[in-house]
JSON list of C-alpha atoms in Angstrom, two decimals:
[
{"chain": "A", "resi": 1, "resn": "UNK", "atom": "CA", "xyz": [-35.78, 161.85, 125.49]},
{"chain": "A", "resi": 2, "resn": "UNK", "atom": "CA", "xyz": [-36.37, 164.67, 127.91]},
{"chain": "A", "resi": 3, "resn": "UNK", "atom": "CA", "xyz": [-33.45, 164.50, 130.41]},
{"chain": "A", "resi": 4, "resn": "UNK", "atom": "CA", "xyz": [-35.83, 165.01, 133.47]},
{"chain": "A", "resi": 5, "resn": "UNK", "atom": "CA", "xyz": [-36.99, 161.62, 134.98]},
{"chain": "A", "resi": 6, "resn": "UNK", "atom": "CA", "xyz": [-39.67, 161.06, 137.19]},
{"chain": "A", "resi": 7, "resn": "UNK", "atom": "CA", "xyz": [-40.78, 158.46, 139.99]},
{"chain": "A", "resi": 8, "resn": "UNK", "atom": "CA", "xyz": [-42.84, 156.18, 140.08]},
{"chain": "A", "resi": 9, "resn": "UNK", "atom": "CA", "xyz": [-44.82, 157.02, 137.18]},
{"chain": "A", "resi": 10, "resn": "UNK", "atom": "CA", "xyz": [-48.43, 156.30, 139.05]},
{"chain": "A", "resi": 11, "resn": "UNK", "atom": "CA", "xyz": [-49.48, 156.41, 142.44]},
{"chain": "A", "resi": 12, "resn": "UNK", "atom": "CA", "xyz": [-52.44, 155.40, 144.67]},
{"chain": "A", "resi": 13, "resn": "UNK", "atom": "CA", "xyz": [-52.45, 156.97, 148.42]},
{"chain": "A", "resi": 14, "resn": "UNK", "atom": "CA", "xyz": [-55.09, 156.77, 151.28]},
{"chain": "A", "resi": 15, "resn": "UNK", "atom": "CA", "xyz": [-56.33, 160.75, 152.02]},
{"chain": "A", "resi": 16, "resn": "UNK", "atom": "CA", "xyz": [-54.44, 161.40, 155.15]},
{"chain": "A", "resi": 17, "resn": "UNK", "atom": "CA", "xyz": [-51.23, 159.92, 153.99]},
{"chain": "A", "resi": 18, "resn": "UNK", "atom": "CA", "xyz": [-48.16, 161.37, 153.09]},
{"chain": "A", "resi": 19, "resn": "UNK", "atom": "CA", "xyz": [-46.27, 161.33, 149.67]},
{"chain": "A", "resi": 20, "resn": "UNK", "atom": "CA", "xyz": [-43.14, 161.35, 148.36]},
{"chain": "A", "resi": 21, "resn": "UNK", "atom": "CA", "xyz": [-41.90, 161.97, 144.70]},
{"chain": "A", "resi": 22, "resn": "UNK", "atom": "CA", "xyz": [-38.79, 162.38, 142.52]},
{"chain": "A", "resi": 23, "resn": "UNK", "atom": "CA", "xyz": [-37.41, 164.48, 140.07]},
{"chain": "A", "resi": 24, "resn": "UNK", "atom": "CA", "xyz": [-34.60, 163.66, 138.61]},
{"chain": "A", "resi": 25, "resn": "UNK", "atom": "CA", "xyz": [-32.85, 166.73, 136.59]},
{"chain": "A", "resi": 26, "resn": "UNK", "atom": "CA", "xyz": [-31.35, 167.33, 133.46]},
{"chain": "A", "resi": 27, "resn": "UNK", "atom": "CA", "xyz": [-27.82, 167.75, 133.44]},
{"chain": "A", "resi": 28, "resn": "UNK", "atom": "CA", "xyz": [-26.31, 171.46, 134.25]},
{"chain": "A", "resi": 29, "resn": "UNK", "atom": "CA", "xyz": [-29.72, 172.58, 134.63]},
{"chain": "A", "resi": 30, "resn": "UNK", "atom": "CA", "xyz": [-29.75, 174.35, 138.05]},
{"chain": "A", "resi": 31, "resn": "UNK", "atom": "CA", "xyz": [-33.05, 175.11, 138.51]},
{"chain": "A", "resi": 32, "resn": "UNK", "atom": "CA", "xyz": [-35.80, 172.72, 139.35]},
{"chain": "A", "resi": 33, "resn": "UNK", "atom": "CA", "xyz": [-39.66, 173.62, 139.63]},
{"chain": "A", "resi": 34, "resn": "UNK", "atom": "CA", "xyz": [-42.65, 171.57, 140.43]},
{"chain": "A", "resi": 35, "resn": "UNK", "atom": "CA", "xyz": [-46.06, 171.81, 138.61]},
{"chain": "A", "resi": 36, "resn": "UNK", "atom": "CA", "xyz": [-49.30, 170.02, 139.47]},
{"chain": "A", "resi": 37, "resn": "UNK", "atom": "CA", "xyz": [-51.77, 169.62, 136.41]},
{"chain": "A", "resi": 38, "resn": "UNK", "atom": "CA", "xyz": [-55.48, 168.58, 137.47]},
{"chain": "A", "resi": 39, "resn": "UNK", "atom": "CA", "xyz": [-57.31, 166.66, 134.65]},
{"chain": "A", "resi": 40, "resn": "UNK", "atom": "CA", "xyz": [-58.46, 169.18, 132.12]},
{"chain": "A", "resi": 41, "resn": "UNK", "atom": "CA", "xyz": [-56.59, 172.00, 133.60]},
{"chain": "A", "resi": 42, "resn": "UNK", "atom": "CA", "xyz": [-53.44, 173.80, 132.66]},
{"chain": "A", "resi": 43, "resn": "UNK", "atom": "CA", "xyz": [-49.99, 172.97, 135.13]},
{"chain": "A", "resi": 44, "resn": "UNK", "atom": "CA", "xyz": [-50.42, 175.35, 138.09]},
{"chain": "A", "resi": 45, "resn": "UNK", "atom": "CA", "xyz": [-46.62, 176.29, 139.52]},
{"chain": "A", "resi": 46, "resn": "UNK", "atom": "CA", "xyz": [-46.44, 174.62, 143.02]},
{"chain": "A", "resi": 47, "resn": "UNK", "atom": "CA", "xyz": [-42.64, 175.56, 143.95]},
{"chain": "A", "resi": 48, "resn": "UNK", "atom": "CA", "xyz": [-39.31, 176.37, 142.71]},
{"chain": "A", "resi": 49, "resn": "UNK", "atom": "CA", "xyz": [-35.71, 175.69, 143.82]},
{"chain": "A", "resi": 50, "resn": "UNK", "atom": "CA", "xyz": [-32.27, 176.93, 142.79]},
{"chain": "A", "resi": 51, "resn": "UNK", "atom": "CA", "xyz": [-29.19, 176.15, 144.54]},
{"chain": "A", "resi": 52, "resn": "UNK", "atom": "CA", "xyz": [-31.01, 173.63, 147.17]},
{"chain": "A", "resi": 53, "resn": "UNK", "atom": "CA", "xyz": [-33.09, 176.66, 148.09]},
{"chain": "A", "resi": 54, "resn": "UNK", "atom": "CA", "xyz": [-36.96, 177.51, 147.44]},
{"chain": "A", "resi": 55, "resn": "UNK", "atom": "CA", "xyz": [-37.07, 180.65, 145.96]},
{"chain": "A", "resi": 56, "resn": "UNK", "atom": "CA", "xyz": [-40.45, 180.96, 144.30]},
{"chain": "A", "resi": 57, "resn": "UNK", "atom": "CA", "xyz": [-44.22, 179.64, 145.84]},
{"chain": "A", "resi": 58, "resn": "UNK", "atom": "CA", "xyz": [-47.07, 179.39, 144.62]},
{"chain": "A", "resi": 59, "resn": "UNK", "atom": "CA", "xyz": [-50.71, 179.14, 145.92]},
{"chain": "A", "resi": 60, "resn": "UNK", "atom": "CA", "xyz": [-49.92, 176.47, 147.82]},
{"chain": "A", "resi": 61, "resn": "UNK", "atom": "CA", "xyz": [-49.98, 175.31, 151.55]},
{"chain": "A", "resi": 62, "resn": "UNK", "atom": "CA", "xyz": [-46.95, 174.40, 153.82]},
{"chain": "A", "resi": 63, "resn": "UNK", "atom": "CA", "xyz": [-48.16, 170.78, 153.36]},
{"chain": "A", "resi": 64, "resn": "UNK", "atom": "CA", "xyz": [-46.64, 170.82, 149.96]},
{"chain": "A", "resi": 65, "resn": "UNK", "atom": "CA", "xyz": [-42.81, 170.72, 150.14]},
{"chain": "A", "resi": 66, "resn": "UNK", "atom": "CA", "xyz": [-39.79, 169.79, 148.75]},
{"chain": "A", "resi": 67, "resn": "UNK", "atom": "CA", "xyz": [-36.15, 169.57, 148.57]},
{"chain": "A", "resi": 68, "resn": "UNK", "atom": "CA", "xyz": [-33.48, 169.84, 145.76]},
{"chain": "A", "resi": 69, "resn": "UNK", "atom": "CA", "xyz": [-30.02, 168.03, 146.18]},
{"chain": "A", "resi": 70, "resn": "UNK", "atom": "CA", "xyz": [-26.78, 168.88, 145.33]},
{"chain": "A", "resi": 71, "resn": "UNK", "atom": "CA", "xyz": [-26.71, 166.87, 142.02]},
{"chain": "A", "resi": 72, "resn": "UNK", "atom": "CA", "xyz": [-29.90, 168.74, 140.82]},
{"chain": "A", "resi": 73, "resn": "UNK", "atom": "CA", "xyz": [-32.62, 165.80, 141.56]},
{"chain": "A", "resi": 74, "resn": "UNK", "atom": "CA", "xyz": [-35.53, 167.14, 143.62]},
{"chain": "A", "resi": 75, "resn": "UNK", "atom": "CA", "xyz": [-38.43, 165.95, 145.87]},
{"chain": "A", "resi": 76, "resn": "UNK", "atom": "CA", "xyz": [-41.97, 167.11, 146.37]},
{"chain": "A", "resi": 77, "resn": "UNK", "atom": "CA", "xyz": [-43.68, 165.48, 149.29]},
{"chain": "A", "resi": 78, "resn": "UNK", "atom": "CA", "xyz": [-47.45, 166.47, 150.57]},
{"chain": "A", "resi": 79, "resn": "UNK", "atom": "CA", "xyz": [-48.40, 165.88, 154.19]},
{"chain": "A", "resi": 80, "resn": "UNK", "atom": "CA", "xyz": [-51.94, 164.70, 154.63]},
{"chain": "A", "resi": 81, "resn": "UNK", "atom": "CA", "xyz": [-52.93, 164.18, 151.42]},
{"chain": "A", "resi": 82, "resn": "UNK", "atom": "CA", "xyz": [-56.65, 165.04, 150.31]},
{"chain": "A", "resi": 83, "resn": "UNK", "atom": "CA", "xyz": [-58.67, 163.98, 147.69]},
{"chain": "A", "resi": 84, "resn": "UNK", "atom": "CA", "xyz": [-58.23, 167.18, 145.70]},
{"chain": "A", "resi": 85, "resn": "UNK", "atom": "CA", "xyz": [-54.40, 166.50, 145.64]},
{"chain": "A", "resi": 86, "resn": "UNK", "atom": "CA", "xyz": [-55.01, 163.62, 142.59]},
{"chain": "A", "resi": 87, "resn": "UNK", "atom": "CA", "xyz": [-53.53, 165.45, 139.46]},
{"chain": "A", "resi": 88, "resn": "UNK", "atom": "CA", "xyz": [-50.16, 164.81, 137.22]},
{"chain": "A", "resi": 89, "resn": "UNK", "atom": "CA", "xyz": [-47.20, 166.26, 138.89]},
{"chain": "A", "resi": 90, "resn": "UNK", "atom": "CA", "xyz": [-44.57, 167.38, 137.24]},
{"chain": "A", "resi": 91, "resn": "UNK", "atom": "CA", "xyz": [-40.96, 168.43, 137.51]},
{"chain": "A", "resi": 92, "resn": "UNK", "atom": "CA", "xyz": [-39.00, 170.75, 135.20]},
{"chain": "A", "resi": 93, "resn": "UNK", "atom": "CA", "xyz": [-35.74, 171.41, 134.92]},
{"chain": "A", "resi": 94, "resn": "UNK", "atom": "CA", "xyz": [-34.28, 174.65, 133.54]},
{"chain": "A", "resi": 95, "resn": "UNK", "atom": "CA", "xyz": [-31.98, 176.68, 132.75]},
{"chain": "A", "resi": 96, "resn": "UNK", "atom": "CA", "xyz": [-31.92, 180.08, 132.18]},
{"chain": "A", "resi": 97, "resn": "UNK", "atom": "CA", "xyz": [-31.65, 180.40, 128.49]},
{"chain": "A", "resi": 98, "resn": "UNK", "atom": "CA", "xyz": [-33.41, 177.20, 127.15]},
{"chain": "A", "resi": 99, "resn": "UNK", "atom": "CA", "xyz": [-36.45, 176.78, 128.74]},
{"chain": "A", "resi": 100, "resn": "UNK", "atom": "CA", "xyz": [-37.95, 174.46, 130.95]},
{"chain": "A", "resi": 101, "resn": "UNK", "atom": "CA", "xyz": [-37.60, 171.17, 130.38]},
{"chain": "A", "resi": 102, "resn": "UNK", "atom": "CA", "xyz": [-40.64, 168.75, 131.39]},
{"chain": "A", "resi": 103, "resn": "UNK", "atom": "CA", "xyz": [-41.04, 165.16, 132.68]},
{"chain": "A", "resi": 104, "resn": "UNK", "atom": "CA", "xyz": [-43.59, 163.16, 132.00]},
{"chain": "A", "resi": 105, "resn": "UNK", "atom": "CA", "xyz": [-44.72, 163.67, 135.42]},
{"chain": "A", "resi": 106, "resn": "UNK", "atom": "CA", "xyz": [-46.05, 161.30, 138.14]},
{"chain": "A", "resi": 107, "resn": "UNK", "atom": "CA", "xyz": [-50.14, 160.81, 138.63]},
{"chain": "A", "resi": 108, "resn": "UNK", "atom": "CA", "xyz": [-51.48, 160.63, 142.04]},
{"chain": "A", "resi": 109, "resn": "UNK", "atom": "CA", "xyz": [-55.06, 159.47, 142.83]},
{"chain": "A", "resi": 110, "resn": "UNK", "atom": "CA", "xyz": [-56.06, 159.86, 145.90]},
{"chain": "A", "resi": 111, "resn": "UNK", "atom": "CA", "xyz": [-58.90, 157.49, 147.35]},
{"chain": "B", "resi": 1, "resn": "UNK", "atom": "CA", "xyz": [-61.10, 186.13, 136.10]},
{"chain": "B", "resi": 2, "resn": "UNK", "atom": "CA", "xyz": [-58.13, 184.17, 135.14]},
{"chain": "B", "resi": 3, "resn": "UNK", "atom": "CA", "xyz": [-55.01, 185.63, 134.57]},
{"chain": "B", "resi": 4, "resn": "UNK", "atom": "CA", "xyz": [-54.93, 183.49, 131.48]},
{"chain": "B", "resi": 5, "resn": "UNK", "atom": "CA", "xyz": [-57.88, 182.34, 129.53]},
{"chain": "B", "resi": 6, "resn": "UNK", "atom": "CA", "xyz": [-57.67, 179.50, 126.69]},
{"chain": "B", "resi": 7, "resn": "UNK", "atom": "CA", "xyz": [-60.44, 178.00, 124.69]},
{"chain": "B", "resi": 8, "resn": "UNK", "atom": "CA", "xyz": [-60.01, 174.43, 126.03]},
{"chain": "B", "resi": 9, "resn": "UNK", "atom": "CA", "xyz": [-61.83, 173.04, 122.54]},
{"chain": "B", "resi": 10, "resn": "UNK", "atom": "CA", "xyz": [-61.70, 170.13, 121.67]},
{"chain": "B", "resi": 11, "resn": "UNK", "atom": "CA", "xyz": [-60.92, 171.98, 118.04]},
{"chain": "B", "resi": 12, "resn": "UNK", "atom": "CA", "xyz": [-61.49, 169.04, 115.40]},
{"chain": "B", "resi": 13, "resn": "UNK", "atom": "CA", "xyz": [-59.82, 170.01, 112.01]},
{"chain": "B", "resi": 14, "resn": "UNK", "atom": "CA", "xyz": [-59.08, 167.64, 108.66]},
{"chain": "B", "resi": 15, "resn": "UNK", "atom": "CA", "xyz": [-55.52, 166.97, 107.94]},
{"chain": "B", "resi": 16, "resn": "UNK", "atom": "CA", "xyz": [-53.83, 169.76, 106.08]},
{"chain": "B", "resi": 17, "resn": "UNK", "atom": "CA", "xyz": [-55.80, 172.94, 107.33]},
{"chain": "B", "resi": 18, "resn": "UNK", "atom": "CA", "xyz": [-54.41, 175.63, 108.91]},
{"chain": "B", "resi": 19, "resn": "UNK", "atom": "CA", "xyz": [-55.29, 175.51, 112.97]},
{"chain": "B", "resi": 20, "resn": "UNK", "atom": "CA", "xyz": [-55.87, 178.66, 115.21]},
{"chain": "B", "resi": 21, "resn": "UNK", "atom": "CA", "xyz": [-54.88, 178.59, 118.82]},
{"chain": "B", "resi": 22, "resn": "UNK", "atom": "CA", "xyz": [-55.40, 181.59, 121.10]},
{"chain": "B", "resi": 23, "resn": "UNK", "atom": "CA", "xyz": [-55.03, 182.74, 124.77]},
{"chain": "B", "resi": 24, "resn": "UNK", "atom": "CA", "xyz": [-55.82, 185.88, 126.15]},
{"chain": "B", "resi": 25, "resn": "UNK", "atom": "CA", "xyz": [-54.27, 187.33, 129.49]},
{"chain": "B", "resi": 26, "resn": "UNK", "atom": "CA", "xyz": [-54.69, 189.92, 131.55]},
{"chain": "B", "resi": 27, "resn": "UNK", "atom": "CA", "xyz": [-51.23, 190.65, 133.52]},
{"chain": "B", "resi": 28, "resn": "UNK", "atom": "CA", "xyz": [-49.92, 193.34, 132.05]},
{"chain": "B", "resi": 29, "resn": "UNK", "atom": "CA", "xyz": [-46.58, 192.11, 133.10]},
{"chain": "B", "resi": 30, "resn": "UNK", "atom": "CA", "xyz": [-45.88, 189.01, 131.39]},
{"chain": "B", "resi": 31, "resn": "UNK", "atom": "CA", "xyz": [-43.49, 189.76, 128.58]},
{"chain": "B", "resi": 32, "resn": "UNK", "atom": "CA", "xyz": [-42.37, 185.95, 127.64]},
{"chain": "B", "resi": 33, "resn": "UNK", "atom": "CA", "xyz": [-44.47, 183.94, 125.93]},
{"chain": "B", "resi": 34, "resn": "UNK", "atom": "CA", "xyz": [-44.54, 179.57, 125.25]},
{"chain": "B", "resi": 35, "resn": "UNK", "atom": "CA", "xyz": [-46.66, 177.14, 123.92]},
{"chain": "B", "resi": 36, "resn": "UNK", "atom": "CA", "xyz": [-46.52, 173.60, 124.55]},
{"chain": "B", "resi": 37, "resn": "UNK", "atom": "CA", "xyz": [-47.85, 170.84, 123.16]},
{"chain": "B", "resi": 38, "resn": "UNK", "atom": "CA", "xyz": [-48.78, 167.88, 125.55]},
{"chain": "B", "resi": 39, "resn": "UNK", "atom": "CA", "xyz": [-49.55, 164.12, 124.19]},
{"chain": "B", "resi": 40, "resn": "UNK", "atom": "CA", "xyz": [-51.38, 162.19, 126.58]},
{"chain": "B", "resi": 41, "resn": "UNK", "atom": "CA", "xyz": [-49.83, 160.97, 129.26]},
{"chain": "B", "resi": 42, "resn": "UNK", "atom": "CA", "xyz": [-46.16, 162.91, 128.89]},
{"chain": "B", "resi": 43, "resn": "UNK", "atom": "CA", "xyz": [-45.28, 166.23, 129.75]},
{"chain": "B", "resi": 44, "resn": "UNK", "atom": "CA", "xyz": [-45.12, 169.36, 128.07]},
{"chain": "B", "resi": 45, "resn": "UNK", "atom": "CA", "xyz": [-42.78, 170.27, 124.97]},
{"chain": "B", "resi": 46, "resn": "UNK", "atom": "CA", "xyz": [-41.81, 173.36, 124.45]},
{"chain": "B", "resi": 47, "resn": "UNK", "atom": "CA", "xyz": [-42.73, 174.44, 121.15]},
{"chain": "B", "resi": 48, "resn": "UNK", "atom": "CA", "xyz": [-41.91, 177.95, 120.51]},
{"chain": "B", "resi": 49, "resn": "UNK", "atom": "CA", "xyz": [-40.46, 181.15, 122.60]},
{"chain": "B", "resi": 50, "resn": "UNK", "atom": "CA", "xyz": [-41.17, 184.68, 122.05]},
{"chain": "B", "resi": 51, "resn": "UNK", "atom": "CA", "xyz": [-40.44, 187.71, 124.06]},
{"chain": "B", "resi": 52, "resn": "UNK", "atom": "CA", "xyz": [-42.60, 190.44, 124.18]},
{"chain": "B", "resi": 53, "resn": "UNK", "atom": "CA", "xyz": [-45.01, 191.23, 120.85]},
{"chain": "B", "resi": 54, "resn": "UNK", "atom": "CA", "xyz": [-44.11, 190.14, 117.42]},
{"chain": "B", "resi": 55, "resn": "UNK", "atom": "CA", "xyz": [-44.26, 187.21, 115.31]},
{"chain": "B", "resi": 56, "resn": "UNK", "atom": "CA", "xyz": [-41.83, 184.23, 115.38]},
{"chain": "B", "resi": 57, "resn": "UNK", "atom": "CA", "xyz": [-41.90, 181.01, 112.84]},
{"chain": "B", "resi": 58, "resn": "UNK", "atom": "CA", "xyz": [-40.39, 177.85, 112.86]},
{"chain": "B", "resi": 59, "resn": "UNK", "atom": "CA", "xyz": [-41.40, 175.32, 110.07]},
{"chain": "B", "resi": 60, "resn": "UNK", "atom": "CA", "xyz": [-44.74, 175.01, 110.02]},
{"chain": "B", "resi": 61, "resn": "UNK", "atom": "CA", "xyz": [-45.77, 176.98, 113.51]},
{"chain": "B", "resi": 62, "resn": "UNK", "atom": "CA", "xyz": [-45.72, 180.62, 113.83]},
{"chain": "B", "resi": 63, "resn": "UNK", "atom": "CA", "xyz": [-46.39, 182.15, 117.29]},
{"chain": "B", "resi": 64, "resn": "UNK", "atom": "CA", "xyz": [-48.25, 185.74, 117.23]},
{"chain": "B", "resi": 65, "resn": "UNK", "atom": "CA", "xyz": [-48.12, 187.86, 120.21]},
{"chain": "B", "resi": 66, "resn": "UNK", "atom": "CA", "xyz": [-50.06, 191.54, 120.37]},
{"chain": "B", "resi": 67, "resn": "UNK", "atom": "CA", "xyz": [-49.20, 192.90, 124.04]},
{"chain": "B", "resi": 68, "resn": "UNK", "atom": "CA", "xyz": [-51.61, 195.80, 123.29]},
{"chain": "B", "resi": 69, "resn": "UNK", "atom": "CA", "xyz": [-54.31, 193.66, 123.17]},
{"chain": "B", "resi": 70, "resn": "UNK", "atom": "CA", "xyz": [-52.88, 190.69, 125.85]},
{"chain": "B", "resi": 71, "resn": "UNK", "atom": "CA", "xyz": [-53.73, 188.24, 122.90]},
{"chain": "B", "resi": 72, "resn": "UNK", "atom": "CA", "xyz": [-51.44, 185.50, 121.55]},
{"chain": "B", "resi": 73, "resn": "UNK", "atom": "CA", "xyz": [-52.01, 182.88, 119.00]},
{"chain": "B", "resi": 74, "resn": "UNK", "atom": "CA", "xyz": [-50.55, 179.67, 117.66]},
{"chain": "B", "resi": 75, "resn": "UNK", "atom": "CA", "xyz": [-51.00, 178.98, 113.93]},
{"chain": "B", "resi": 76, "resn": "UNK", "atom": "CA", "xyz": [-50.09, 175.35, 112.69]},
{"chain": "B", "resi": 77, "resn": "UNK", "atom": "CA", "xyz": [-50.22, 175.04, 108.49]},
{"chain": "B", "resi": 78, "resn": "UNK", "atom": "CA", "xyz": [-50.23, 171.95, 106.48]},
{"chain": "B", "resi": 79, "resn": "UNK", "atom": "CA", "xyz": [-52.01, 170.31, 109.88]},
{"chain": "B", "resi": 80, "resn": "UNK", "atom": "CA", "xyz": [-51.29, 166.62, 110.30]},
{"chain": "B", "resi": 81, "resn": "UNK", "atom": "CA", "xyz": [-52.21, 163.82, 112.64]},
{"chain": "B", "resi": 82, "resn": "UNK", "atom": "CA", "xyz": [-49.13, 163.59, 114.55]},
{"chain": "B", "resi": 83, "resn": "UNK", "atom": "CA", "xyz": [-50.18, 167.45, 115.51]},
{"chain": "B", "resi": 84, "resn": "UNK", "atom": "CA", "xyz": [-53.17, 165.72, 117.91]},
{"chain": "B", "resi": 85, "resn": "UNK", "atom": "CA", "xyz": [-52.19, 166.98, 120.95]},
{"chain": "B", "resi": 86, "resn": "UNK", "atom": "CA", "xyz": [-53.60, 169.17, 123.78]},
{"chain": "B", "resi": 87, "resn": "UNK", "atom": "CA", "xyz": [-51.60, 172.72, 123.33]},
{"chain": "B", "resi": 88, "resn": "UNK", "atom": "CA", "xyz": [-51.25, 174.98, 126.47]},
{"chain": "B", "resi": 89, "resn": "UNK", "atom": "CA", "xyz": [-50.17, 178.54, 126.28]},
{"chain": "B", "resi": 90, "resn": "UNK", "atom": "CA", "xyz": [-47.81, 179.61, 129.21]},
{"chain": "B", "resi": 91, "resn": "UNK", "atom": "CA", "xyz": [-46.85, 183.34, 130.09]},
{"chain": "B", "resi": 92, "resn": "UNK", "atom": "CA", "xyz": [-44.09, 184.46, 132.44]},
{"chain": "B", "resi": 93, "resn": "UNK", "atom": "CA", "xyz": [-43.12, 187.91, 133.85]},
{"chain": "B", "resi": 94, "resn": "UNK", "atom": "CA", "xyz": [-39.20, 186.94, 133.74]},
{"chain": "B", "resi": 95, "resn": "UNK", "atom": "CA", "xyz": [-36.94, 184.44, 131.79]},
{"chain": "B", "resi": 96, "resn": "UNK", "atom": "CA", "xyz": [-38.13, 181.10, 130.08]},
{"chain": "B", "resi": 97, "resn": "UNK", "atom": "CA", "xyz": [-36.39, 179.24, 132.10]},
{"chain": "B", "resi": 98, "resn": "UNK", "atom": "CA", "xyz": [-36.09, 180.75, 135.45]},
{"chain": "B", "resi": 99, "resn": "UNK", "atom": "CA", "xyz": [-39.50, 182.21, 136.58]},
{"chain": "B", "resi": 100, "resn": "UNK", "atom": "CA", "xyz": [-42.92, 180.35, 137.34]},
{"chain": "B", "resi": 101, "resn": "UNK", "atom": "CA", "xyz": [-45.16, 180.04, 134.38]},
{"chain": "B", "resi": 102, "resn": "UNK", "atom": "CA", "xyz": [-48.71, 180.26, 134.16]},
{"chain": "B", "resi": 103, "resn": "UNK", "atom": "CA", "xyz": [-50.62, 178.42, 132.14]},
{"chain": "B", "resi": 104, "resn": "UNK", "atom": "CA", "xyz": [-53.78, 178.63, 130.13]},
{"chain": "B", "resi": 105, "resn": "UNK", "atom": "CA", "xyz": [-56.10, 175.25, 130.20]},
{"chain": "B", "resi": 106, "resn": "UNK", "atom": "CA", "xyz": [-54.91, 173.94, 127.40]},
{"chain": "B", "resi": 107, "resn": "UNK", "atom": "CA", "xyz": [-56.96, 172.88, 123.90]},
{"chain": "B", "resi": 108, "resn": "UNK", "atom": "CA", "xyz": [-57.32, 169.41, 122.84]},
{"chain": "B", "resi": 109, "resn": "UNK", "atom": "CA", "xyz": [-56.91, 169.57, 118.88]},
{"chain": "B", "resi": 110, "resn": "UNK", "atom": "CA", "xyz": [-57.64, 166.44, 117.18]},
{"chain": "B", "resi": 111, "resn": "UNK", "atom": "CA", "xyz": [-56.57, 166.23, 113.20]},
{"chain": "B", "resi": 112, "resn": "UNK", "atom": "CA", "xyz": [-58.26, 163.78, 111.49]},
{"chain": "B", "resi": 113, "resn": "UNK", "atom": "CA", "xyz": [-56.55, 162.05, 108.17]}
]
């Protein structure tokens, strides 16, 4: 079992619509990222967020964001979603001596 | 040119040979290195840690790493089904755990009994 829990597990979305999903973290693990893995491709970093703040970006635009809550769990929503955003998402939780710890992510298709 | 470059495969091998996994990167300031191993549908597991160059083992994986060359390798001995997977190198400039990693594409190895 991985700790970090994800939701919902699959997704369908209109382009143009917004999304939201969930991340919940592994326990004392202050640190949350977000990854989004394109079929065939490795996970490109999206976001990061320590301490309810975002403190690392990626090549990403402002339609991606996210939050992180006081008990660790996170969100990632995208704004006007576009074909191109259909991948595996995933969170990880970490902390700074073990390693990042992976969900089994959440796959959006976008149609 | 990507700042990490992975053979994606798919790498077929018989069960019980030795398996070769590489990346090559070209940032000279990534000093930690990761590979994971990713079943379908699941996330990635980290599989091994190593900071800077060297060699590291742990059963029957050993992680390489030659910074001179900004080459790093897998090997997996005694290969067995279970080891199917798709593996994906990551590199980070900081901490395992507290920095954004960047990923290779990943190779699909397939180990047939």
């Amino acid at each position: 079992e991985t700790g970090v829990t994800q939701s919902p597990t699959h997704l369908i979305k209109t382009r143009g619509q917004q999304v939201t999903l969930r991340c919940s973290s592994q326990s004392g693990h202050n640190t949350v990222s977000w990854y989004q893995q394109a079929l065939g491709q490795g996970p490109q970093f999206i976001f990061q967020y320590y301490r309810e703040e975002e403190n690392g970006r990626g090549n990403f635009p402002p339609r991606f964001s996210g939050l992180q809550f006081p008990n660790y769990s996170s969100e990632l929503n995208v704004n006007a979603l576009e074909l191109d955003d259909s991948a595996l998402y995933l969170c990880a939780s970490s902390h700074p001596m073990r390693g990042y710890t992976f969900g089994s992510g959440t796959r959006l298709t976008v149609v | 040119q990507k700042e990490v470059e992975q053979d994606p495969g798919p790498l077929s091998v018989p069960e019980g040979a030795i398996v070769s996994l590489n990346c090559t990167y070209s940032n000279s300031a990534f000093q930690y290195f990761m590979w994971y191993r990713q079943y379908s549908r699941k996330g990635p597991e980290l599989l091994m840690y190593t900071y800077s160059s060297g060699n590291k083992e742990d059963g029957r994986f050993t992680a390489q790493v030659d910074k001179s060359s900004k080459y790093i390798s897998l090997f997996i001995r005694d290969s067995q089904p279970s080891d199917s997977a798709t593996y994906l190198c990551a590199m980070s400039d900081g901490g395992a755990g507290s920095y954004q990693l960047t990923f290779g594409k990943g190779t699909k190895l397939s180990v047939i009994p």
